[in-house]
């Protein structure tokens, strides 16, 4: 078998953990598998590098940040190779560039444009484990780029796709994907199997297990992967195309995101094209807009409310003030941090009454809904931060996810 494994920062947090990872890899080699390993920087290293940069320059150049941040993964690939050598396993480390991971020119948030694999196939044929630096690539001018948050997951999924791996294993510090965040909902259960769509919704709605771009890539190239713990041998959560049996489960999970800020535009011109211009400007600034509500226009004016991540709030305010000035109307205000609670499940397509139950549960617990957004397989609402944990727990119980 050809196996691609990814180990996150906590899994390789120190030399003892790196050695444990090497021993796990050796068990696959010993049974005759060809193994490609993608690693993250050790836990805390990336944040330390960012902090160090900002002591020198509060707004460091993005190209230089990529040069700096790529160091974390390069440390880990070398140490992992050394650990495998000490166990008598042939291994070689490769940077993202050496692995043929080519990206666009967007420093700190690059997108993969092509993967050649470099000499990985030859190394595997020579009996070596190949350890690849996650989170990084190279643009066509030879500049080091990084893929943004969760980029190591994306590196692993992309390599599994191009190498046509038999399985891709995402090792992390949790046992798999749960019906809710176990730190918030104490009786959350591990989900043995789920669809790309469900995990994609959970990732985009606040679940920290997988980054959304990685799941999108896996779905596009039909890469079956497993999310599992690097600290035990328990089976994790298999993620694949939707299976008919999954429709038997109406709701598969509850997601909670406390990283939302509500933005209100007041007295904007009520004419065709205004909304398009507003969201075009936000899109060009790299700001992702989530839940949106617009009222019925009166007197040629309208109000609009939507949410963005807290991290993007001040940037969004700056962009929108400029846009309103160009539109000759409208004021911008950040109207408070809120939480987003969601229920997700492919079974919603074929079962009625989910929305009625969802809103009744919130009403019965005196939880006020501020903003709503839906898709075929999810319902999300914006609520006050104070109601966040209660909402997640009562919805989890109401949809029998603790059974």
mmCIF file of C-alpha atoms in Angstrom:
data_model
loop_
_atom_site.group_PDB
_atom_site.id
_atom_site.type_symbol
_atom_site.label_atom_id
_atom_site.label_comp_id
_atom_site.label_asym_id
_atom_site.label_seq_id
_atom_site.Cartn_x
_atom_site.Cartn_y
_atom_site.Cartn_z
ATOM 1 C CA UNK A 1 0.000 0.000 0.000
ATOM 2 C CA UNK A 2 0.987 3.610 -0.527
ATOM 3 C CA UNK A 3 0.142 5.551 2.622
ATOM 4 C CA UNK A 4 0.250 9.327 3.108
ATOM 5 C CA UNK A 5 0.303 10.405 6.746
ATOM 6 C CA UNK A 6 0.116 13.891 8.197
ATOM 7 C CA UNK A 7 1.206 14.729 11.739
ATOM 8 C CA UNK A 8 0.127 18.008 13.335
ATOM 9 C CA UNK A 9 2.075 20.297 15.635
ATOM 10 C CA UNK A 10 1.066 18.641 18.907
ATOM 11 C CA UNK A 11 1.958 15.210 17.497
ATOM 12 C CA UNK A 12 5.542 16.393 16.889
ATOM 13 C CA UNK A 13 5.683 18.847 19.785
ATOM 14 C CA UNK A 14 9.065 17.708 21.142
ATOM 15 C CA UNK A 15 11.779 15.131 20.418
ATOM 16 C CA UNK A 16 10.028 12.420 22.460
ATOM 17 C CA UNK A 17 6.862 12.847 20.417
ATOM 18 C CA UNK A 18 8.837 12.920 17.176
ATOM 19 C CA UNK A 19 10.419 9.613 18.164
ATOM 20 C CA UNK A 20 6.959 8.164 18.893
ATOM 21 C CA UNK A 21 5.835 9.294 15.431
ATOM 22 C CA UNK A 22 8.918 7.623 13.917
ATOM 23 C CA UNK A 23 8.078 4.370 15.694
ATOM 24 C CA UNK A 24 4.529 4.523 14.344
ATOM 25 C CA UNK A 25 5.822 5.132 10.813
ATOM 26 C CA UNK A 26 8.193 2.156 11.196
ATOM 27 C CA UNK A 27 5.251 -0.196 11.833
ATOM 28 C CA UNK A 28 3.893 0.683 8.376
ATOM 29 C CA UNK A 29 7.305 0.241 6.761
ATOM 30 C CA UNK A 30 7.751 -3.126 8.494
ATOM 31 C CA UNK A 31 4.530 -4.447 6.973
ATOM 32 C CA UNK A 32 5.721 -3.476 3.496
ATOM 33 C CA UNK A 33 3.943 -0.154 2.912
ATOM 34 C CA UNK A 34 5.416 2.777 1.016
ATOM 35 C CA UNK A 35 5.034 5.842 3.251
ATOM 36 C CA UNK A 36 4.972 9.579 2.591
ATOM 37 C CA UNK A 37 4.805 11.707 5.738
ATOM 38 C CA UNK A 38 3.725 15.362 5.892
ATOM 39 C CA UNK A 39 4.552 17.236 9.090
ATOM 40 C CA UNK A 40 3.671 20.571 10.637
ATOM 41 C CA UNK A 41 5.934 22.793 12.686
ATOM 42 C CA UNK A 42 6.245 21.746 16.307
ATOM 43 C CA UNK A 43 3.427 23.085 18.478
ATOM 44 C CA UNK A 44 4.044 26.735 19.364
ATOM 45 C CA UNK A 45 6.916 27.269 16.918
ATOM 46 C CA UNK A 46 4.925 29.155 14.258
ATOM 47 C CA UNK A 47 3.379 31.486 16.842
ATOM 48 C CA UNK A 48 6.817 32.137 18.349
ATOM 49 C CA UNK A 49 8.207 33.028 14.922
ATOM 50 C CA UNK A 50 5.316 35.426 14.270
ATOM 51 C CA UNK A 51 5.830 37.064 17.661
ATOM 52 C CA UNK A 52 9.547 37.437 17.014
ATOM 53 C CA UNK A 53 8.866 39.065 13.649
ATOM 54 C CA UNK A 54 6.426 41.543 15.136
ATOM 55 C CA UNK A 55 8.917 42.684 17.768
ATOM 56 C CA UNK A 56 10.982 43.958 14.839
ATOM 57 C CA UNK A 57 8.187 45.191 12.584
ATOM 58 C CA UNK A 58 4.503 45.459 13.478
ATOM 59 C CA UNK A 59 3.553 44.923 9.806
ATOM 60 C CA UNK A 60 6.204 42.566 8.435
ATOM 61 C CA UNK A 61 6.531 42.014 4.694
ATOM 62 C CA UNK A 62 4.496 38.966 3.648
ATOM 63 C CA UNK A 63 7.227 37.508 1.438
ATOM 64 C CA UNK A 64 9.687 37.610 4.319
ATOM 65 C CA UNK A 65 7.078 36.140 6.657
ATOM 66 C CA UNK A 66 6.801 33.134 4.343
ATOM 67 C CA UNK A 67 10.591 32.731 4.409
ATOM 68 C CA UNK A 68 10.458 32.835 8.195
ATOM 69 C CA UNK A 69 7.425 30.626 8.804
ATOM 70 C CA UNK A 70 8.646 27.878 6.474
ATOM 71 C CA UNK A 71 11.499 27.291 8.921
ATOM 72 C CA UNK A 72 9.194 25.555 11.418
ATOM 73 C CA UNK A 73 8.267 22.680 9.116
ATOM 74 C CA UNK A 74 11.829 22.333 7.840
ATOM 75 C CA UNK A 75 13.029 21.750 11.380
ATOM 76 C CA UNK A 76 10.444 19.000 11.845
ATOM 77 C CA UNK A 77 11.188 17.140 8.599
ATOM 78 C CA UNK A 78 14.893 16.955 9.436
ATOM 79 C CA UNK A 79 14.295 15.795 13.012
ATOM 80 C CA UNK A 80 11.775 13.173 11.865
ATOM 81 C CA UNK A 81 14.227 11.832 9.286
ATOM 82 C CA UNK A 82 16.915 11.633 11.967
ATOM 83 C CA UNK A 83 14.551 9.755 14.298
ATOM 84 C CA UNK A 84 13.761 7.220 11.558
ATOM 85 C CA UNK A 85 17.456 6.782 10.783
ATOM 86 C CA UNK A 86 18.050 5.923 14.447
ATOM 87 C CA UNK A 87 15.464 3.128 14.088
ATOM 88 C CA UNK A 88 17.185 1.736 11.009
ATOM 89 C CA UNK A 89 14.588 3.095 8.563
ATOM 90 C CA UNK A 90 15.757 4.733 5.348
ATOM 91 C CA UNK A 91 14.230 8.194 5.125
ATOM 92 C CA UNK A 92 14.757 11.503 3.350
ATOM 93 C CA UNK A 93 13.294 14.959 3.997
ATOM 94 C CA UNK A 94 11.890 17.249 1.322
ATOM 95 C CA UNK A 95 10.744 20.868 1.434
ATOM 96 C CA UNK A 96 7.515 21.848 -0.290
ATOM 97 C CA UNK A 97 9.531 23.141 -3.246
ATOM 98 C CA UNK A 98 11.504 19.889 -3.531
ATOM 99 C CA UNK A 99 8.206 17.978 -3.462
ATOM 100 C CA UNK A 100 7.062 19.981 -6.481
ATOM 101 C CA UNK A 101 4.273 21.896 -4.719
ATOM 102 C CA UNK A 102 3.775 24.981 -6.906
ATOM 103 C CA UNK A 103 1.496 27.842 -5.846
ATOM 104 C CA UNK A 104 0.264 31.220 -6.963
ATOM 105 C CA UNK A 105 1.947 34.422 -5.765
ATOM 106 C CA UNK A 106 -0.300 35.148 -2.741
ATOM 107 C CA UNK A 107 2.165 35.161 0.136
ATOM 108 C CA UNK A 108 0.912 33.816 3.523
ATOM 109 C CA UNK A 109 -2.274 32.445 1.879
ATOM 110 C CA UNK A 110 -1.113 30.837 -1.352
ATOM 111 C CA UNK A 111 -3.195 28.389 -3.391
ATOM 112 C CA UNK A 112 -1.715 25.276 -4.960
ATOM 113 C CA UNK A 113 -1.618 25.479 -8.767
ATOM 114 C CA UNK A 114 0.297 22.276 -9.570
ATOM 115 C CA UNK A 115 2.001 19.341 -7.862
ATOM 116 C CA UNK A 116 4.657 17.293 -9.637
ATOM 117 C CA UNK A 117 5.796 15.263 -6.633
ATOM 118 C CA UNK A 118 9.438 15.993 -7.392
ATOM 119 C CA UNK A 119 11.468 12.813 -6.856
ATOM 120 C CA UNK A 120 9.078 11.328 -4.286
ATOM 121 C CA UNK A 121 8.144 8.322 -6.439
ATOM 122 C CA UNK A 122 11.800 7.479 -7.058
ATOM 123 C CA UNK A 123 12.590 7.765 -3.354
ATOM 124 C CA UNK A 124 9.696 5.416 -2.521
ATOM 125 C CA UNK A 125 10.931 2.922 -5.118
ATOM 126 C CA UNK A 126 14.339 3.087 -3.436
ATOM 127 C CA UNK A 127 12.724 1.983 -0.175
ATOM 128 C CA UNK A 128 12.816 5.357 1.569
ATOM 129 C CA UNK A 129 10.194 7.078 3.690
ATOM 130 C CA UNK A 130 9.730 10.599 2.300
ATOM 131 C CA UNK A 131 9.054 13.323 4.871
ATOM 132 C CA UNK A 132 7.581 16.482 3.317
ATOM 133 C CA UNK A 133 7.289 19.909 4.921
ATOM 134 C CA UNK A 134 3.611 20.783 5.093
ATOM 135 C CA UNK A 135 2.121 24.274 4.821
ATOM 136 C CA UNK A 136 4.594 25.443 2.174
ATOM 137 C CA UNK A 137 5.280 25.545 -1.533
ATOM 138 C CA UNK A 138 7.034 27.706 -4.093
ATOM 139 C CA UNK A 139 5.800 30.140 -6.727
ATOM 140 C CA UNK A 140 6.955 30.144 -10.343
ATOM 141 C CA UNK A 141 9.597 32.755 -9.544
ATOM 142 C CA UNK A 142 11.158 30.499 -6.917
ATOM 143 C CA UNK A 143 9.842 32.352 -3.871
ATOM 144 C CA UNK A 144 8.840 30.307 -0.828
ATOM 145 C CA UNK A 145 5.101 30.566 -0.124
ATOM 146 C CA UNK A 146 2.876 29.312 2.674
ATOM 147 C CA UNK A 147 -0.657 27.992 2.354
ATOM 148 C CA UNK A 148 -2.322 29.662 5.331
ATOM 149 C CA UNK A 149 -4.029 28.135 8.334
ATOM 150 C CA UNK A 150 -4.395 24.356 8.110
ATOM 151 C CA UNK A 151 -1.963 24.263 5.200
ATOM 152 C CA UNK A 152 -0.281 21.026 6.282
ATOM 153 C CA UNK A 153 -3.587 19.163 5.943
ATOM 154 C CA UNK A 154 -3.880 20.564 2.432
ATOM 155 C CA UNK A 155 -0.322 19.467 1.602
ATOM 156 C CA UNK A 156 -1.111 15.903 2.689
ATOM 157 C CA UNK A 157 -4.427 15.657 0.835
ATOM 158 C CA UNK A 158 -2.883 17.131 -2.324
ATOM 159 C CA UNK A 159 0.077 14.725 -2.258
ATOM 160 C CA UNK A 160 -2.281 11.790 -1.646
ATOM 161 C CA UNK A 161 -4.239 12.855 -4.732
ATOM 162 C CA UNK A 162 -1.266 13.229 -7.064
ATOM 163 C CA UNK A 163 0.464 10.058 -5.809
ATOM 164 C CA UNK A 164 -2.830 8.095 -5.934
ATOM 165 C CA UNK A 165 -2.296 6.918 -2.358
ATOM 166 C CA UNK A 166 -4.375 4.019 -1.056
ATOM 167 C CA UNK A 167 -5.158 5.965 2.106
ATOM 168 C CA UNK A 168 -4.448 9.360 3.644
ATOM 169 C CA UNK A 169 -4.294 9.534 7.440
ATOM 170 C CA UNK A 170 -4.541 12.881 9.222
ATOM 171 C CA UNK A 171 -3.007 12.393 12.679
ATOM 172 C CA UNK A 172 -3.924 14.973 15.274
ATOM 173 C CA UNK A 173 -4.449 15.336 19.032
ATOM 174 C CA UNK A 174 -8.081 14.151 18.953
ATOM 175 C CA UNK A 175 -9.517 10.697 18.235
ATOM 176 C CA UNK A 176 -11.531 11.804 15.219
ATOM 177 C CA UNK A 177 -14.418 14.092 14.332
ATOM 178 C CA UNK A 178 -17.020 14.462 17.082
ATOM 179 C CA UNK A 179 -20.691 15.357 17.021
ATOM 180 C CA UNK A 180 -19.669 18.595 18.778
ATOM 181 C CA UNK A 181 -16.612 20.088 20.435
ATOM 182 C CA UNK A 182 -16.055 17.812 23.484
ATOM 183 C CA UNK A 183 -14.775 20.812 25.447
ATOM 184 C CA UNK A 184 -18.185 22.464 25.043
ATOM 185 C CA UNK A 185 -20.525 19.450 24.892
ATOM 186 C CA UNK A 186 -19.291 16.865 27.390
ATOM 187 C CA UNK A 187 -21.293 13.941 25.955
ATOM 188 C CA UNK A 188 -20.194 14.493 22.341
ATOM 189 C CA UNK A 189 -19.603 11.241 20.444
ATOM 190 C CA UNK A 190 -17.005 10.307 17.846
ATOM 191 C CA UNK A 191 -18.453 9.949 14.329
ATOM 192 C CA UNK A 192 -17.119 6.766 12.674
ATOM 193 C CA UNK A 193 -17.879 7.844 9.099
ATOM 194 C CA UNK A 194 -19.061 11.019 7.414
ATOM 195 C CA UNK A 195 -19.262 12.702 4.012
ATOM 196 C CA UNK A 196 -17.006 15.397 2.598
ATOM 197 C CA UNK A 197 -19.981 17.771 2.560
ATOM 198 C CA UNK A 198 -20.689 17.326 6.241
ATOM 199 C CA UNK A 199 -17.074 17.822 7.314
ATOM 200 C CA UNK A 200 -16.759 20.770 4.945
ATOM 201 C CA UNK A 201 -19.733 22.439 6.587
ATOM 202 C CA UNK A 202 -18.377 21.647 10.060
ATOM 203 C CA UNK A 203 -14.950 23.036 9.127
ATOM 204 C CA UNK A 204 -16.432 26.237 7.732
ATOM 205 C CA UNK A 205 -18.732 26.606 10.736
ATOM 206 C CA UNK A 206 -16.064 26.600 13.426
ATOM 207 C CA UNK A 207 -14.893 23.012 13.864
ATOM 208 C CA UNK A 208 -11.094 23.062 14.283
ATOM 209 C CA UNK A 209 -10.478 19.431 13.268
ATOM 210 C CA UNK A 210 -9.894 20.103 9.555
ATOM 211 C CA UNK A 211 -9.430 23.252 7.523
ATOM 212 C CA UNK A 212 -12.134 23.752 4.876
ATOM 213 C CA UNK A 213 -9.760 24.092 1.908
ATOM 214 C CA UNK A 214 -8.296 20.658 2.650
ATOM 215 C CA UNK A 215 -11.730 19.023 2.655
ATOM 216 C CA UNK A 216 -12.670 20.785 -0.591
ATOM 217 C CA UNK A 217 -9.517 19.438 -2.231
ATOM 218 C CA UNK A 218 -10.228 15.913 -0.963
ATOM 219 C CA UNK A 219 -13.781 16.076 -2.331
ATOM 220 C CA UNK A 220 -12.626 17.389 -5.708
ATOM 221 C CA UNK A 221 -10.103 14.571 -6.171
ATOM 222 C CA UNK A 222 -12.055 11.921 -4.212
ATOM 223 C CA UNK A 223 -9.294 11.376 -1.642
ATOM 224 C CA UNK A 224 -10.613 9.145 1.143
ATOM 225 C CA UNK A 225 -8.963 10.127 4.415
ATOM 226 C CA UNK A 226 -9.097 9.273 8.098
ATOM 227 C CA UNK A 227 -8.842 11.731 10.986
ATOM 228 C CA UNK A 228 -7.295 9.931 13.974
ATOM 229 C CA UNK A 229 -5.132 10.423 17.054
ATOM 230 C CA UNK A 230 -1.347 10.089 17.017
ATOM 231 C CA UNK A 231 -1.426 9.195 20.726
ATOM 232 C CA UNK A 232 -3.292 5.867 20.497
ATOM 233 C CA UNK A 233 -4.229 3.157 18.003
ATOM 234 C CA UNK A 234 -7.996 3.666 18.045
ATOM 235 C CA UNK A 235 -9.749 3.981 14.671
ATOM 236 C CA UNK A 236 -10.713 7.529 13.783
ATOM 237 C CA UNK A 237 -13.299 9.084 11.473
ATOM 238 C CA UNK A 238 -13.337 8.037 7.806
ATOM 239 C CA UNK A 239 -14.290 10.869 5.432
ATOM 240 C CA UNK A 240 -15.459 10.002 1.924
ATOM 241 C CA UNK A 241 -18.181 10.599 -0.646
ATOM 242 C CA UNK A 242 -21.694 10.451 0.697
ATOM 243 C CA UNK A 243 -22.946 6.908 1.214
ATOM 244 C CA UNK A 244 -26.688 6.051 1.172
ATOM 245 C CA UNK A 245 -26.512 4.805 4.761
ATOM 246 C CA UNK A 246 -25.482 8.275 5.907
ATOM 247 C CA UNK A 247 -28.934 9.602 4.996
ATOM 248 C CA UNK A 248 -30.352 7.576 7.865
ATOM 249 C CA UNK A 249 -28.710 10.070 10.214
ATOM 250 C CA UNK A 250 -30.609 13.353 9.938
ATOM 251 C CA UNK A 251 -28.154 15.498 11.920
ATOM 252 C CA UNK A 252 -24.533 14.415 12.276
ATOM 253 C CA UNK A 253 -23.099 17.282 14.282
ATOM 254 C CA UNK A 254 -23.364 20.649 16.012
ATOM 255 C CA UNK A 255 -20.729 23.320 15.370
ATOM 256 C CA UNK A 256 -20.006 26.417 17.424
ATOM 257 C CA UNK A 257 -17.960 29.420 16.277
ATOM 258 C CA UNK A 258 -17.273 32.264 18.702
ATOM 259 C CA UNK A 259 -15.058 34.134 16.243
ATOM 260 C CA UNK A 260 -17.747 36.236 14.532
ATOM 261 C CA UNK A 261 -18.321 39.993 14.434
ATOM 262 C CA UNK A 262 -21.540 41.554 13.211
ATOM 263 C CA UNK A 263 -21.166 44.405 10.698
ATOM 264 C CA UNK A 264 -24.048 46.759 9.910
ATOM 265 C CA UNK A 265 -24.310 49.068 6.897
ATOM 266 C CA UNK A 266 -26.991 51.722 7.362
ATOM 267 C CA UNK A 267 -28.637 53.971 4.763
ATOM 268 C CA UNK A 268 -26.876 52.477 1.757
ATOM 269 C CA UNK A 269 -28.354 53.296 -1.683
ATOM 270 C CA UNK A 270 -31.167 50.895 -2.572
ATOM 271 C CA UNK A 271 -30.410 50.199 -6.230
ATOM 272 C CA UNK A 272 -29.166 47.265 -8.329
ATOM 273 C CA UNK A 273 -25.443 46.647 -8.120
ATOM 274 C CA UNK A 274 -24.803 48.113 -4.674
ATOM 275 C CA UNK A 275 -24.574 44.757 -2.892
ATOM 276 C CA UNK A 276 -22.377 43.422 -5.700
ATOM 277 C CA UNK A 277 -19.975 46.337 -5.277
ATOM 278 C CA UNK A 278 -19.841 45.946 -1.485
ATOM 279 C CA UNK A 279 -19.058 42.239 -1.573
ATOM 280 C CA UNK A 280 -16.657 42.628 -4.505
ATOM 281 C CA UNK A 281 -14.553 45.049 -2.461
ATOM 282 C CA UNK A 282 -14.591 42.724 0.540
ATOM 283 C CA UNK A 283 -13.681 39.750 -1.658
ATOM 284 C CA UNK A 284 -10.734 41.567 -3.215
ATOM 285 C CA UNK A 285 -9.504 42.366 0.291
ATOM 286 C CA UNK A 286 -9.578 38.650 1.114
ATOM 287 C CA UNK A 287 -12.405 39.009 3.636
ATOM 288 C CA UNK A 288 -14.864 36.122 3.887
ATOM 289 C CA UNK A 289 -18.463 37.171 4.559
ATOM 290 C CA UNK A 290 -20.736 34.733 6.333
ATOM 291 C CA UNK A 291 -24.356 35.304 7.367
ATOM 292 C CA UNK A 292 -26.168 38.118 5.520
ATOM 293 C CA UNK A 293 -29.463 39.919 6.173
ATOM 294 C CA UNK A 294 -30.816 42.876 4.150
ATOM 295 C CA UNK A 295 -34.050 44.664 4.954
ATOM 296 C CA UNK A 296 -36.630 45.893 2.484
ATOM 297 C CA UNK A 297 -35.530 49.263 1.117
ATOM 298 C CA UNK A 298 -37.535 52.410 1.830
ATOM 299 C CA UNK A 299 -37.120 55.877 0.415
ATOM 300 C CA UNK A 300 -34.254 54.747 -1.771
ATOM 301 C CA UNK A 301 -32.211 53.569 1.234
ATOM 302 C CA UNK A 302 -31.600 50.172 2.842
ATOM 303 C CA UNK A 303 -29.747 48.550 5.726
ATOM 304 C CA UNK A 304 -27.625 45.410 5.564
ATOM 305 C CA UNK A 305 -26.118 43.224 8.290
ATOM 306 C CA UNK A 306 -23.574 40.432 7.870
ATOM 307 C CA UNK A 307 -20.843 38.707 9.821
ATOM 308 C CA UNK A 308 -17.095 38.379 9.316
ATOM 309 C CA UNK A 309 -14.427 36.762 11.458
ATOM 310 C CA UNK A 310 -13.161 38.844 14.381
ATOM 311 C CA UNK A 311 -9.708 38.829 12.795
ATOM 312 C CA UNK A 312 -11.071 40.593 9.701
ATOM 313 C CA UNK A 313 -13.391 43.051 11.488
ATOM 314 C CA UNK A 314 -11.180 46.163 11.518
ATOM 315 C CA UNK A 315 -9.990 45.492 7.965
ATOM 316 C CA UNK A 316 -13.624 45.096 6.826
ATOM 317 C CA UNK A 317 -14.589 48.361 8.506
ATOM 318 C CA UNK A 318 -11.805 50.209 6.676
ATOM 319 C CA UNK A 319 -12.743 48.698 3.294
ATOM 320 C CA UNK A 320 -16.448 49.401 3.773
ATOM 321 C CA UNK A 321 -15.967 53.037 4.774
ATOM 322 C CA UNK A 322 -14.090 53.579 1.521
ATOM 323 C CA UNK A 323 -16.815 51.735 -0.428
ATOM 324 C CA UNK A 324 -19.623 53.745 1.158
ATOM 325 C CA UNK A 325 -17.820 56.968 0.263
ATOM 326 C CA UNK A 326 -17.579 55.799 -3.359
ATOM 327 C CA UNK A 327 -21.292 54.863 -3.327
ATOM 328 C CA UNK A 328 -22.100 58.337 -1.931
ATOM 329 C CA UNK A 329 -24.106 56.978 0.964
ATOM 330 C CA UNK A 330 -24.124 54.658 3.947
ATOM 331 C CA UNK A 331 -22.471 54.338 7.330
ATOM 332 C CA UNK A 332 -20.509 51.423 8.734
ATOM 333 C CA UNK A 333 -20.591 50.107 12.291
ATOM 334 C CA UNK A 334 -19.273 47.034 14.033
ATOM 335 C CA UNK A 335 -22.279 46.048 16.134
ATOM 336 C CA UNK A 336 -20.764 43.451 18.414
ATOM 337 C CA UNK A 337 -19.156 40.032 18.613
ATOM 338 C CA UNK A 338 -21.557 37.127 18.305
ATOM 339 C CA UNK A 339 -21.458 33.344 18.209
ATOM 340 C CA UNK A 340 -22.651 31.131 15.379
ATOM 341 C CA UNK A 341 -24.269 27.800 16.229
ATOM 342 C CA UNK A 342 -25.101 25.313 13.491
ATOM 343 C CA UNK A 343 -26.532 21.859 12.909
ATOM 344 C CA UNK A 344 -25.192 19.815 9.984
ATOM 345 C CA UNK A 345 -26.383 16.641 8.277
ATOM 346 C CA UNK A 346 -26.884 15.280 4.764
ATOM 347 C CA UNK A 347 -30.100 13.680 6.037
ATOM 348 C CA UNK A 348 -31.695 17.145 6.098
ATOM 349 C CA UNK A 349 -32.211 16.792 2.339
ATOM 350 C CA UNK A 350 -34.727 13.987 2.812
ATOM 351 C CA UNK A 351 -36.221 14.749 6.251
ATOM 352 C CA UNK A 352 -38.644 17.559 7.018
ATOM 353 C CA UNK A 353 -39.135 19.377 10.309
ATOM 354 C CA UNK A 354 -35.477 20.010 11.121
ATOM 355 C CA UNK A 355 -35.781 23.807 10.982
ATOM 356 C CA UNK A 356 -38.957 23.793 13.090
ATOM 357 C CA UNK A 357 -37.278 21.680 15.757
ATOM 358 C CA UNK A 358 -34.083 23.769 15.638
ATOM 359 C CA UNK A 359 -35.851 27.079 16.259
ATOM 360 C CA UNK A 360 -38.259 25.636 18.845
ATOM 361 C CA UNK A 361 -35.352 24.321 20.910
ATOM 362 C CA UNK A 362 -33.701 27.738 20.895
ATOM 363 C CA UNK A 363 -36.996 29.479 21.730
ATOM 364 C CA UNK A 364 -37.711 27.064 24.600
ATOM 365 C CA UNK A 365 -34.340 28.040 26.066
ATOM 366 C CA UNK A 366 -34.947 31.784 25.596
ATOM 367 C CA UNK A 367 -32.152 32.137 23.045
ATOM 368 C CA UNK A 368 -32.687 35.014 20.639
ATOM 369 C CA UNK A 369 -31.688 34.601 16.994
ATOM 370 C CA UNK A 370 -30.008 37.611 15.342
ATOM 371 C CA UNK A 371 -28.999 36.322 11.899
ATOM 372 C CA UNK A 372 -29.870 33.160 9.933
ATOM 373 C CA UNK A 373 -28.247 31.313 7.035
ATOM 374 C CA UNK A 374 -29.008 27.891 5.585
ATOM 375 C CA UNK A 375 -27.909 25.391 2.961
ATOM 376 C CA UNK A 376 -29.223 21.992 1.904
ATOM 377 C CA UNK A 377 -27.399 20.321 4.785
ATOM 378 C CA UNK A 378 -27.031 22.976 7.480
ATOM 379 C CA UNK A 379 -28.825 25.637 9.504
ATOM 380 C CA UNK A 380 -26.740 28.371 11.156
ATOM 381 C CA UNK A 381 -27.798 31.254 13.370
ATOM 382 C CA UNK A 382 -26.031 34.139 15.016
ATOM 383 C CA UNK A 383 -26.696 34.424 18.739
ATOM 384 C CA UNK A 384 -25.160 36.253 21.699
ATOM 385 C CA UNK A 385 -21.869 34.938 23.032
ATOM 386 C CA UNK A 386 -23.514 34.396 26.439
ATOM 387 C CA UNK A 387 -25.940 31.864 24.914
ATOM 388 C CA UNK A 388 -23.339 29.959 22.889
ATOM 389 C CA UNK A 389 -22.598 26.954 25.135
ATOM 390 C CA UNK A 390 -26.216 26.486 26.187
ATOM 391 C CA UNK A 391 -27.345 26.519 22.551
ATOM 392 C CA UNK A 392 -24.751 23.929 21.499
ATOM 393 C CA UNK A 393 -25.681 21.592 24.347
ATOM 394 C CA UNK A 394 -29.471 21.790 23.999
ATOM 395 C CA UNK A 395 -29.319 21.286 20.226
ATOM 396 C CA UNK A 396 -26.937 18.357 20.629
ATOM 397 C CA UNK A 397 -29.369 16.709 23.034
ATOM 398 C CA UNK A 398 -32.518 17.591 21.056
ATOM 399 C CA UNK A 399 -31.208 15.868 17.916
ATOM 400 C CA UNK A 400 -30.166 12.770 19.905
ATOM 401 C CA UNK A 401 -26.479 13.144 19.111
ATOM 402 C CA UNK A 402 -25.578 11.991 22.620
ATOM 403 C CA UNK A 403 -27.214 8.599 22.066
#
